[in-house]
Amino acid sequence: MSITEQINYYQQKLTFEMDAADLHTARQQGKNLVVVDGRQHSYYQIEHIPGAVNLPHRALSFDTTTALDKSALYICYCDGMGCNGSTQTALKLLMLGFEVKELVGGLDWWKRDGYPTEGSQGQAKRPLQCGC
């Protein structure tokens, strides 16, 4: 594999993904984005990223997304690496005409990085400093 192929690969990967620190920074900068929890509503109620909207991927359709802002960037997440709900959410939103990215590591890595959560089992935390 050439260095050009590797550069292209990593550039493309960053086009489609965002980590918790990037999301936190983008929110602080006031970027036009919507954080989307693609899990079932019962899981969202237990714990979710503050300010996230719950759009379960199984229910996404043209009818369920007509009120959403198409000018925003939608950051999709689910539980974490062992779940593909964020991928399914991102794919469905993309096919409906939205700009999307996936949150690498989902809710699990959001919490591992020390960011707070909301819900019946939400946790107030302080962000860890990323070594990036």
mmCIF file of C-alpha atoms in Angstrom:
data_model
loop_
_atom_site.group_PDB
_atom_site.id
_atom_site.type_symbol
_atom_site.label_atom_id
_atom_site.label_comp_id
_atom_site.label_asym_id
_atom_site.label_seq_id
_atom_site.Cartn_x
_atom_site.Cartn_y
_atom_site.Cartn_z
ATOM 1 C CA MET A 1 0.000 0.000 0.000
ATOM 2 C CA SER A 2 1.377 3.368 -0.968
ATOM 3 C CA ILE A 3 1.588 6.357 1.340
ATOM 4 C CA THR A 4 -0.980 8.137 -0.865
ATOM 5 C CA GLU A 5 -3.442 5.263 -0.372
ATOM 6 C CA GLN A 6 -2.904 5.413 3.372
ATOM 7 C CA ILE A 7 -3.395 9.177 3.467
ATOM 8 C CA ASN A 8 -6.612 8.814 1.480
ATOM 9 C CA TYR A 9 -7.826 6.075 3.833
ATOM 10 C CA TYR A 10 -7.265 8.134 6.984
ATOM 11 C CA GLN A 11 -8.730 11.276 5.443
ATOM 12 C CA GLN A 12 -11.853 9.354 4.443
ATOM 13 C CA LYS A 13 -12.126 7.773 7.883
ATOM 14 C CA LEU A 14 -12.113 11.209 9.526
ATOM 15 C CA THR A 15 -14.795 12.326 7.060
ATOM 16 C CA PHE A 16 -17.142 9.668 8.431
ATOM 17 C CA GLU A 17 -16.215 9.492 12.140
ATOM 18 C CA MET A 18 -15.789 11.698 15.181
ATOM 19 C CA ASP A 19 -14.578 10.845 18.682
ATOM 20 C CA ALA A 20 -15.888 12.115 22.024
ATOM 21 C CA ALA A 21 -13.278 14.881 22.323
ATOM 22 C CA ASP A 22 -14.066 16.112 18.784
ATOM 23 C CA LEU A 23 -17.790 16.133 19.575
ATOM 24 C CA HIS A 24 -17.239 17.982 22.839
ATOM 25 C CA THR A 25 -15.093 20.597 21.079
ATOM 26 C CA ALA A 26 -17.573 21.009 18.207
ATOM 27 C CA ARG A 27 -20.385 21.605 20.702
ATOM 28 C CA GLN A 28 -18.332 24.182 22.601
ATOM 29 C CA GLN A 29 -17.629 25.960 19.316
ATOM 30 C CA GLY A 30 -21.349 26.156 18.591
ATOM 31 C CA LYS A 31 -21.205 24.010 15.446
ATOM 32 C CA ASN A 32 -24.570 23.257 13.849
ATOM 33 C CA LEU A 33 -24.897 19.622 14.830
ATOM 34 C CA VAL A 34 -27.438 17.253 16.303
ATOM 35 C CA VAL A 35 -26.380 14.328 18.466
ATOM 36 C CA VAL A 36 -28.567 11.309 17.693
ATOM 37 C CA ASP A 37 -29.046 8.325 19.974
ATOM 38 C CA GLY A 38 -30.147 5.531 17.629
ATOM 39 C CA ARG A 39 -31.056 3.080 20.401
ATOM 40 C CA GLN A 40 -34.502 2.061 21.623
ATOM 41 C CA HIS A 41 -36.277 4.657 23.744
ATOM 42 C CA SER A 42 -36.037 2.578 26.942
ATOM 43 C CA TYR A 43 -32.215 2.628 26.734
ATOM 44 C CA TYR A 44 -32.197 6.349 25.955
ATOM 45 C CA GLN A 45 -34.263 7.000 29.093
ATOM 46 C CA ILE A 46 -31.720 5.155 31.228
ATOM 47 C CA GLU A 47 -28.695 7.068 29.964
ATOM 48 C CA HIS A 48 -27.736 9.248 27.017
ATOM 49 C CA ILE A 49 -25.408 12.045 25.952
ATOM 50 C CA PRO A 50 -26.748 15.403 27.195
ATOM 51 C CA GLY A 51 -28.856 17.124 24.579
ATOM 52 C CA ALA A 52 -29.038 14.060 22.328
ATOM 53 C CA VAL A 53 -32.272 13.352 20.494
ATOM 54 C CA ASN A 54 -33.612 9.817 20.452
ATOM 55 C CA LEU A 55 -34.252 8.573 16.919
ATOM 56 C CA PRO A 56 -34.316 4.768 17.117
ATOM 57 C CA HIS A 57 -32.873 3.462 13.860
ATOM 58 C CA ARG A 58 -35.659 0.911 13.443
ATOM 59 C CA ALA A 59 -38.234 3.731 13.277
ATOM 60 C CA LEU A 60 -36.372 6.112 10.949
ATOM 61 C CA SER A 61 -38.253 7.018 7.802
ATOM 62 C CA PHE A 62 -39.130 10.016 5.681
ATOM 63 C CA ASP A 63 -42.209 10.583 7.874
ATOM 64 C CA THR A 64 -40.296 10.465 11.181
ATOM 65 C CA THR A 65 -37.609 12.902 10.007
ATOM 66 C CA THR A 66 -39.574 15.613 8.168
ATOM 67 C CA ALA A 67 -39.196 18.095 11.049
ATOM 68 C CA LEU A 68 -35.406 17.684 11.272
ATOM 69 C CA ASP A 69 -32.987 20.401 10.130
ATOM 70 C CA LYS A 70 -31.210 19.195 6.974
ATOM 71 C CA SER A 71 -28.543 21.891 7.322
ATOM 72 C CA ALA A 72 -27.154 20.334 10.528
ATOM 73 C CA LEU A 73 -24.519 17.617 10.854
ATOM 74 C CA TYR A 74 -25.973 14.547 12.597
ATOM 75 C CA ILE A 75 -23.622 12.692 14.947
ATOM 76 C CA CYS A 76 -24.990 9.179 15.462
ATOM 77 C CA TYR A 77 -24.210 6.876 18.357
ATOM 78 C CA CYS A 78 -25.367 3.725 20.113
ATOM 79 C CA ASP A 79 -23.964 1.751 23.061
ATOM 80 C CA GLY A 80 -20.454 1.288 21.753
ATOM 81 C CA MET A 81 -18.148 -0.827 19.641
ATOM 82 C CA GLY A 82 -20.206 -4.027 19.989
ATOM 83 C CA CYS A 83 -23.325 -2.382 18.575
ATOM 84 C CA ASN A 84 -24.018 -1.349 15.003
ATOM 85 C CA GLY A 85 -27.012 0.869 15.819
ATOM 86 C CA SER A 86 -24.986 3.997 15.107
ATOM 87 C CA THR A 87 -24.051 2.656 11.675
ATOM 88 C CA GLN A 88 -27.669 1.784 10.911
ATOM 89 C CA THR A 89 -28.813 5.216 12.137
ATOM 90 C CA ALA A 90 -26.169 7.022 10.085
ATOM 91 C CA LEU A 91 -26.962 5.007 6.956
ATOM 92 C CA LYS A 92 -30.701 5.624 7.198
ATOM 93 C CA LEU A 93 -30.262 9.350 7.849
ATOM 94 C CA LEU A 94 -27.786 9.604 4.973
ATOM 95 C CA MET A 95 -30.227 7.869 2.637
ATOM 96 C CA LEU A 96 -32.878 10.393 3.750
ATOM 97 C CA GLY A 97 -30.621 13.292 2.720
ATOM 98 C CA PHE A 98 -28.877 14.219 5.982
ATOM 99 C CA GLU A 99 -25.155 14.841 6.540
ATOM 100 C CA VAL A 100 -23.900 12.321 9.107
ATOM 101 C CA LYS A 101 -20.928 11.085 11.088
ATOM 102 C CA GLU A 102 -20.607 8.251 13.579
ATOM 103 C CA LEU A 103 -19.388 8.770 17.135
ATOM 104 C CA VAL A 104 -16.491 6.344 17.554
ATOM 105 C CA GLY A 105 -17.061 4.155 20.601
ATOM 106 C CA GLY A 106 -20.577 5.450 21.189
ATOM 107 C CA LEU A 107 -21.925 6.084 24.662
ATOM 108 C CA ASP A 108 -19.331 3.764 26.194
ATOM 109 C CA TRP A 109 -16.331 5.787 25.008
ATOM 110 C CA TRP A 110 -18.137 9.071 25.717
ATOM 111 C CA LYS A 111 -18.312 7.960 29.365
ATOM 112 C CA ARG A 112 -14.755 6.538 29.359
ATOM 113 C CA ASP A 113 -13.512 9.961 28.301
ATOM 114 C CA GLY A 114 -15.206 11.409 31.380
ATOM 115 C CA TYR A 115 -18.094 13.275 29.778
ATOM 116 C CA PRO A 116 -21.439 13.497 31.617
ATOM 117 C CA THR A 117 -24.614 11.641 30.746
ATOM 118 C CA GLU A 118 -28.297 12.258 31.399
ATOM 119 C CA GLY A 119 -31.179 9.921 32.168
ATOM 120 C CA SER A 120 -32.316 7.891 35.143
ATOM 121 C CA GLN A 121 -28.772 6.534 35.542
ATOM 122 C CA GLY A 122 -26.931 9.541 34.120
ATOM 123 C CA GLN A 123 -23.603 10.550 35.600
ATOM 124 C CA ALA A 124 -22.022 13.949 36.098
ATOM 125 C CA LYS A 125 -18.346 13.675 35.236
ATOM 126 C CA ARG A 126 -15.433 15.832 34.221
ATOM 127 C CA PRO A 127 -13.745 15.274 30.876
ATOM 128 C CA LEU A 128 -10.343 13.668 30.924
ATOM 129 C CA GLN A 129 -7.694 15.373 28.903
ATOM 130 C CA CYS A 130 -7.147 13.584 25.626
ATOM 131 C CA GLY A 131 -3.542 12.954 24.731
ATOM 132 C CA CYS A 132 -4.338 13.637 21.062
#
